[in-house]
CSV table of C-alpha atoms in Angstrom, one decimal:
chain,number,residue,atom,x,y,z
A,287,MET,CA,0.0,0.0,0.0
A,288,SER,CA,1.4,3.4,-0.9
A,289,ARG,CA,2.2,6.1,1.6
A,290,ASP,CA,-0.7,8.2,0.4
A,291,SER,CA,-3.1,5.3,0.8
A,292,ASN,CA,-1.8,4.7,4.3
A,293,THR,CA,-2.4,8.3,5.2
A,294,ILE,CA,-5.9,8.3,3.9
A,295,LEU,CA,-6.7,5.1,5.7
A,296,LEU,CA,-5.3,6.4,9.0
A,297,ARG,CA,-7.5,9.5,8.8
A,298,GLN,CA,-10.5,7.2,8.1
A,299,GLN,CA,-9.6,5.2,11.2
A,300,TYR,CA,-9.6,8.4,13.3
A,301,THR,CA,-12.7,10.1,11.9
A,302,GLY,CA,-15.0,7.3,10.7
A,303,GLU,CA,-15.6,9.3,7.5
A,304,PRO,CA,-16.0,7.6,4.0
A,305,ARG,CA,-12.9,7.0,2.0
A,306,GLN,CA,-13.8,9.5,-0.6
A,307,ALA,CA,-14.1,12.2,2.1
A,308,ALA,CA,-10.7,11.3,3.5
A,309,HIS,CA,-9.2,11.3,0.0
A,310,ALA,CA,-10.7,14.7,-0.8
A,311,PHE,CA,-9.3,16.2,2.4
A,312,TYR,CA,-5.8,14.8,1.7
A,313,GLN,CA,-5.9,16.1,-1.9
A,314,ALA,CA,-6.9,19.6,-0.7
A,315,ARG,CA,-4.8,19.9,2.5
A,316,GLY,CA,-2.1,17.3,2.3
A,317,LEU,CA,-0.5,17.1,5.7
A,318,TYR,CA,0.3,20.8,6.1
A,319,PHE,CA,-2.3,21.2,8.9
A,320,GLY,CA,-1.9,17.7,10.2
A,321,LEU,CA,-4.1,14.6,9.8
A,322,VAL,CA,-7.0,16.0,11.8
A,323,PRO,CA,-6.7,19.8,11.9
A,324,ASP,CA,-7.9,22.0,14.7
A,325,THR,CA,-10.4,24.7,13.7
A,326,THR,CA,-8.9,28.1,14.2
A,327,ASP,CA,-12.2,30.0,14.7
A,328,PRO,CA,-13.2,30.3,18.4
A,329,ALA,CA,-16.9,30.5,17.4
A,330,GLN,CA,-16.6,27.2,15.5
A,331,GLN,CA,-14.8,25.6,18.5
A,332,LEU,CA,-17.7,26.7,20.7
A,333,LEU,CA,-20.4,25.4,18.3
A,334,GLU,CA,-18.7,22.0,18.1
A,335,ALA,CA,-18.4,21.9,21.9
A,336,VAL,CA,-22.1,22.7,22.3
A,337,LEU,CA,-22.9,20.0,19.7
A,338,VAL,CA,-21.1,17.3,21.6
A,339,ARG,CA,-22.5,18.4,24.9
A,340,THR,CA,-25.9,18.2,23.4
A,341,LEU,CA,-25.3,14.7,22.1
A,342,ALA,CA,-23.6,13.4,25.2
A,343,ARG,CA,-26.3,14.8,27.6
A,344,PRO,CA,-29.6,14.5,25.7
A,345,HIS,CA,-32.8,15.9,27.2
A,346,PRO,CA,-34.8,13.1,28.7
A,347,GLN,CA,-38.0,14.2,26.8
A,348,ILE,CA,-36.5,14.0,23.3
A,349,PRO,CA,-37.4,10.6,21.9
A,350,ALA,CA,-34.4,8.6,20.7
A,351,HIS,CA,-33.7,4.9,20.1
A,352,ALA,CA,-30.5,3.2,21.1
A,353,ALA,CA,-27.8,3.9,18.4
A,354,ALA,CA,-25.6,0.8,18.8
A,355,ASP,CA,-22.3,0.8,17.1
A,356,THR,CA,-22.6,4.5,16.3
A,357,PHE,CA,-21.4,7.7,18.0
A,358,PHE,CA,-24.8,9.0,19.2
A,359,GLY,CA,-26.2,8.2,15.7
A,360,LEU,CA,-23.1,9.4,13.8
A,361,ARG,CA,-21.0,7.0,11.7
A,362,GLY,CA,-18.2,9.5,11.2
A,363,VAL,CA,-17.2,13.1,10.9
A,364,SER,CA,-15.0,15.1,8.5
A,365,PRO,CA,-13.1,17.8,10.5
A,366,ASP,CA,-11.5,20.7,8.6
A,367,LEU,CA,-10.1,24.1,9.4
A,368,ASP,CA,-13.4,26.0,9.3
A,369,THR,CA,-16.2,23.4,9.5
A,370,LEU,CA,-17.2,19.9,10.6
A,371,VAL,CA,-19.1,17.6,8.3
A,372,LEU,CA,-21.4,15.1,10.1
A,373,TRP,CA,-22.0,11.7,8.5
A,374,PRO,CA,-25.2,10.3,10.2
A,375,HIS,CA,-26.1,6.7,10.3
A,376,PRO,CA,-29.1,6.4,7.9
A,377,ASP,CA,-31.1,4.4,10.5
A,378,HIS,CA,-30.7,7.2,13.1
A,379,LEU,CA,-30.9,10.3,11.1
A,380,THR,CA,-34.3,11.6,12.3
A,381,GLN,CA,-33.5,11.0,15.9
A,382,LEU,CA,-30.1,12.6,15.6
A,383,LEU,CA,-31.4,15.8,14.0
A,384,GLY,CA,-34.2,15.9,16.6
A,385,ARG,CA,-31.5,16.0,19.3
A,386,ILE,CA,-29.4,18.7,17.6
A,387,LEU,CA,-32.1,21.2,16.6
A,388,PRO,CA,-33.8,23.3,19.3
A,389,VAL,CA,-37.0,21.9,20.8
A,390,ARG,CA,-39.3,23.4,23.4
A,391,THR,CA,-40.0,21.0,26.3
A,392,ASP,CA,-41.8,21.4,29.6
A,393,SER,CA,-38.5,22.2,31.3
A,394,GLY,CA,-37.0,24.5,28.7
A,395,ILE,CA,-35.1,24.3,25.5
A,396,ALA,CA,-33.5,21.1,24.4
A,397,GLY,CA,-31.0,20.8,21.5
A,398,ILE,CA,-28.8,23.7,20.5
A,399,PRO,CA,-30.7,26.9,21.1
A,400,GLY,CA,-31.0,29.2,18.1
A,401,LEU,CA,-29.7,26.6,15.6
A,402,GLN,CA,-31.5,26.6,12.2
A,403,ALA,CA,-31.1,24.2,9.3
A,404,ARG,CA,-31.3,25.1,5.6
A,405,PRO,CA,-30.5,23.2,2.4
A,406,HIS,CA,-27.0,23.5,0.9
A,407,PRO,CA,-27.1,25.9,-2.1
A,408,SER,CA,-25.4,23.5,-4.4
A,409,ARG,CA,-25.9,20.0,-2.9
A,410,THR,CA,-29.2,18.1,-2.7
A,411,ASP,CA,-27.9,15.7,0.0
A,412,THR,CA,-26.7,18.3,2.5
A,413,LEU,CA,-28.1,20.6,5.2
A,414,LEU,CA,-26.2,23.5,6.8
A,415,LEU,CA,-26.8,24.0,10.5
A,416,ALA,CA,-26.0,27.5,11.9
A,417,ARG,CA,-27.3,30.3,14.1
A,418,PRO,CA,-28.6,33.2,12.1
A,419,GLY,CA,-26.0,35.9,11.7
A,420,HIS,CA,-23.1,33.6,12.7
A,421,ARG,CA,-20.5,32.2,10.4
A,422,ALA,CA,-19.8,29.1,12.5
A,423,HIS,CA,-21.7,26.1,11.1
A,424,LEU,CA,-22.1,22.4,10.9
A,425,THR,CA,-22.6,20.4,7.7
A,426,LEU,CA,-24.9,17.4,7.9
A,427,ARG,CA,-25.2,14.9,5.1
A,428,ALA,CA,-29.0,14.7,4.9
A,429,ARG,CA,-31.6,15.6,2.3
A,430,PRO,CA,-34.0,18.6,3.0
A,431,ALA,CA,-36.9,16.2,3.4
A,432,THR,CA,-35.3,15.0,6.6
A,433,LEU,CA,-36.4,18.3,8.2
A,434,GLN,CA,-40.1,17.6,7.8
A,435,GLN,CA,-39.5,14.0,9.0
A,436,THR,CA,-37.7,15.3,12.1
A,437,GLU,CA,-40.5,17.8,12.7
A,438,ASP,CA,-43.1,15.1,12.6
A,439,HIS,CA,-40.9,13.0,15.0
A,440,ILE,CA,-40.8,15.8,17.5
A,441,LEU,CA,-44.5,16.8,17.2
A,442,ALA,CA,-45.5,13.1,17.7
A,443,ALA,CA,-43.7,13.3,21.1
A,444,GLY,CA,-45.9,16.3,22.1
A,445,LEU,CA,-43.1,18.8,21.9
A,446,GLU,CA,-42.6,22.0,19.9
A,447,PRO,CA,-39.8,22.1,17.2
A,448,LEU,CA,-38.2,25.5,17.0
A,449,TRP,CA,-36.8,25.7,13.5
A,450,PRO,CA,-38.2,27.8,10.6
A,451,SER,CA,-40.5,25.1,9.0
A,452,ALA,CA,-42.3,24.6,12.3
A,453,PRO,CA,-45.2,26.8,13.8
A,454,ARG,CA,-43.9,28.9,16.7
A,455,SER,CA,-45.5,30.3,19.7
A,456,PRO,CA,-44.9,34.0,20.5
A,457,ALA,CA,-42.3,33.0,23.1
A,458,SER,CA,-40.4,30.7,20.9
A,459,GLY,CA,-38.7,33.5,19.0
A,460,ARG,CA,-36.6,34.2,22.1
A,461,HIS,CA,-34.9,30.8,22.1
A,462,GLY,CA,-32.0,32.1,20.0
A,463,THR,CA,-30.5,33.9,23.0
A,464,ALA,CA,-30.6,31.1,25.4
A,465,TRP,CA,-27.2,29.5,24.9
A,466,SER,CA,-23.8,30.3,26.2
A,467,ALA,CA,-20.4,28.6,26.4
A,468,PRO,CA,-20.9,25.3,28.2
A,469,CYS,CA,-17.1,25.0,28.6
A,470,ARG,CA,-13.9,26.5,27.4
A,471,PRO,CA,-13.2,25.8,23.7
A,472,ARG,CA,-10.2,23.6,23.2
A,473,ARG,CA,-8.6,21.5,20.6
A,474,ARG,CA,-10.5,18.9,18.7
A,475,HIS,CA,-10.4,15.7,20.7
A,476,CYS,CA,-10.6,12.0,19.9
A,477,GLY,CA,-14.1,10.4,19.8
A,478,ALA,CA,-13.2,6.8,20.7
A,479,ALA,CA,-16.5,5.5,19.4
A,480,LEU,CA,-15.5,6.6,15.9
A,481,CYS,CA,-12.1,4.9,15.9
A,482,ALA,CA,-10.3,1.9,17.3
A,483,ALA,CA,-8.0,4.0,19.4
A,484,PRO,CA,-8.5,4.1,23.2
A,485,ALA,CA,-10.2,7.1,24.8
A,486,CYS,CA,-7.9,10.1,25.1
A,487,THR,CA,-7.1,12.4,28.0
A,488,PRO,CA,-7.7,16.1,27.7
A,489,ALA,CA,-4.0,16.7,27.1
A,490,ARG,CA,-3.9,14.3,24.2
A,491,GLY,CA,-6.7,15.8,22.1
A,492,ARG,CA,-10.3,15.0,21.4
A,493,THR,CA,-11.8,13.0,24.3
A,494,GLY,CA,-14.9,10.8,23.7
A,495,PRO,CA,-18.1,12.2,25.3
A,496,VAL,CA,-19.3,10.4,28.4
A,497,PRO,CA,-23.1,10.4,28.7
A,498,ARG,CA,-24.3,12.1,31.9
A,499,PRO,CA,-27.7,13.2,33.2
A,500,SER,CA,-29.0,16.2,31.2
A,501,PRO,CA,-28.3,19.5,33.1
A,502,ASP,CA,-31.2,21.8,34.0
A,503,SER,CA,-29.5,24.7,32.4
A,504,TRP,CA,-26.4,25.7,30.5
A,505,THR,CA,-23.6,26.1,33.0
A,506,ALA,CA,-19.9,26.4,32.7
A,507,PRO,CA,-17.9,23.6,34.5
A,508,SER,CA,-14.6,24.3,36.2
A,509,PRO,CA,-11.6,25.1,34.0
A,510,SER,CA,-10.2,21.6,34.8
A,511,ALA,CA,-13.2,19.9,33.3
A,512,SER,CA,-12.5,18.0,30.1
A,513,LEU,CA,-14.1,19.0,26.8
A,514,PRO,CA,-15.7,16.2,24.8
A,515,ALA,CA,-15.7,16.5,21.1
A,516,LEU,CA,-16.0,14.6,17.9
A,517,SER,CA,-13.4,13.1,15.5
A,518,ALA,CA,-9.8,12.2,16.4
A,519,ARG,CA,-6.4,13.6,16.6
A,520,PRO,CA,-3.2,11.5,16.8
A,521,GLU,CA,-0.5,12.6,19.2
A,522,ALA,CA,2.1,12.9,16.4
A,523,ARG,CA,1.9,13.8,12.8
A,524,PRO,CA,1.4,10.9,10.4
A,525,GLU,CA,5.0,11.1,9.2
A,526,ALA,CA,6.0,9.6,12.5
A,527,SER,CA,3.1,7.2,12.9
A,528,SER,CA,2.7,5.5,9.6
A,529,PRO,CA,1.1,2.0,9.9
């Protein structure tokens, strides 16, 4: 196997992304920024941190089935310098999106407050997830029809979806100001569920999220608390860690 093929395979093992996505990253970036680059935008770091906290600590009222052999319904991610592409498992797509997008529950807002979804302008298989007026975003490989399916999924549970296609109560327009930093943004860390590597410590990079009871409100943990995040980052550059 060639050196390039080994590098692409190594990235796949860390991220869980399809081979064509790993190949596209390697063609565009090479190893100039490392195998799994850190995002340089603090707002993007924060959005990714909130995403993982939302997945790791789901609201108990949001319906979701067990997503065995997946990372909370994800089969992989594609981290880059300015964005994170989410590759959902097709069997868990509706439940996954229902946990990410904001939903009004009896005890407050579940999901990522203020987040909205819109179709990608040039791809029919992609949704862009972002807060209005903010550049930081997530890219989800899912067709626009998934939004209606997710809305039906949430309404069937007796809850109120808070994204544009859904009817809103007068109070629901205020949900966009409800979120704040749940933790200090750090480097991307290793999601052990997406790769065969053992879980990392905070100093090593991306740690795998540990499910905990859903908090009653967004609060900031102590500075020593670890930050869970998606994808993976090796300790050394691939040149020193070729298979």
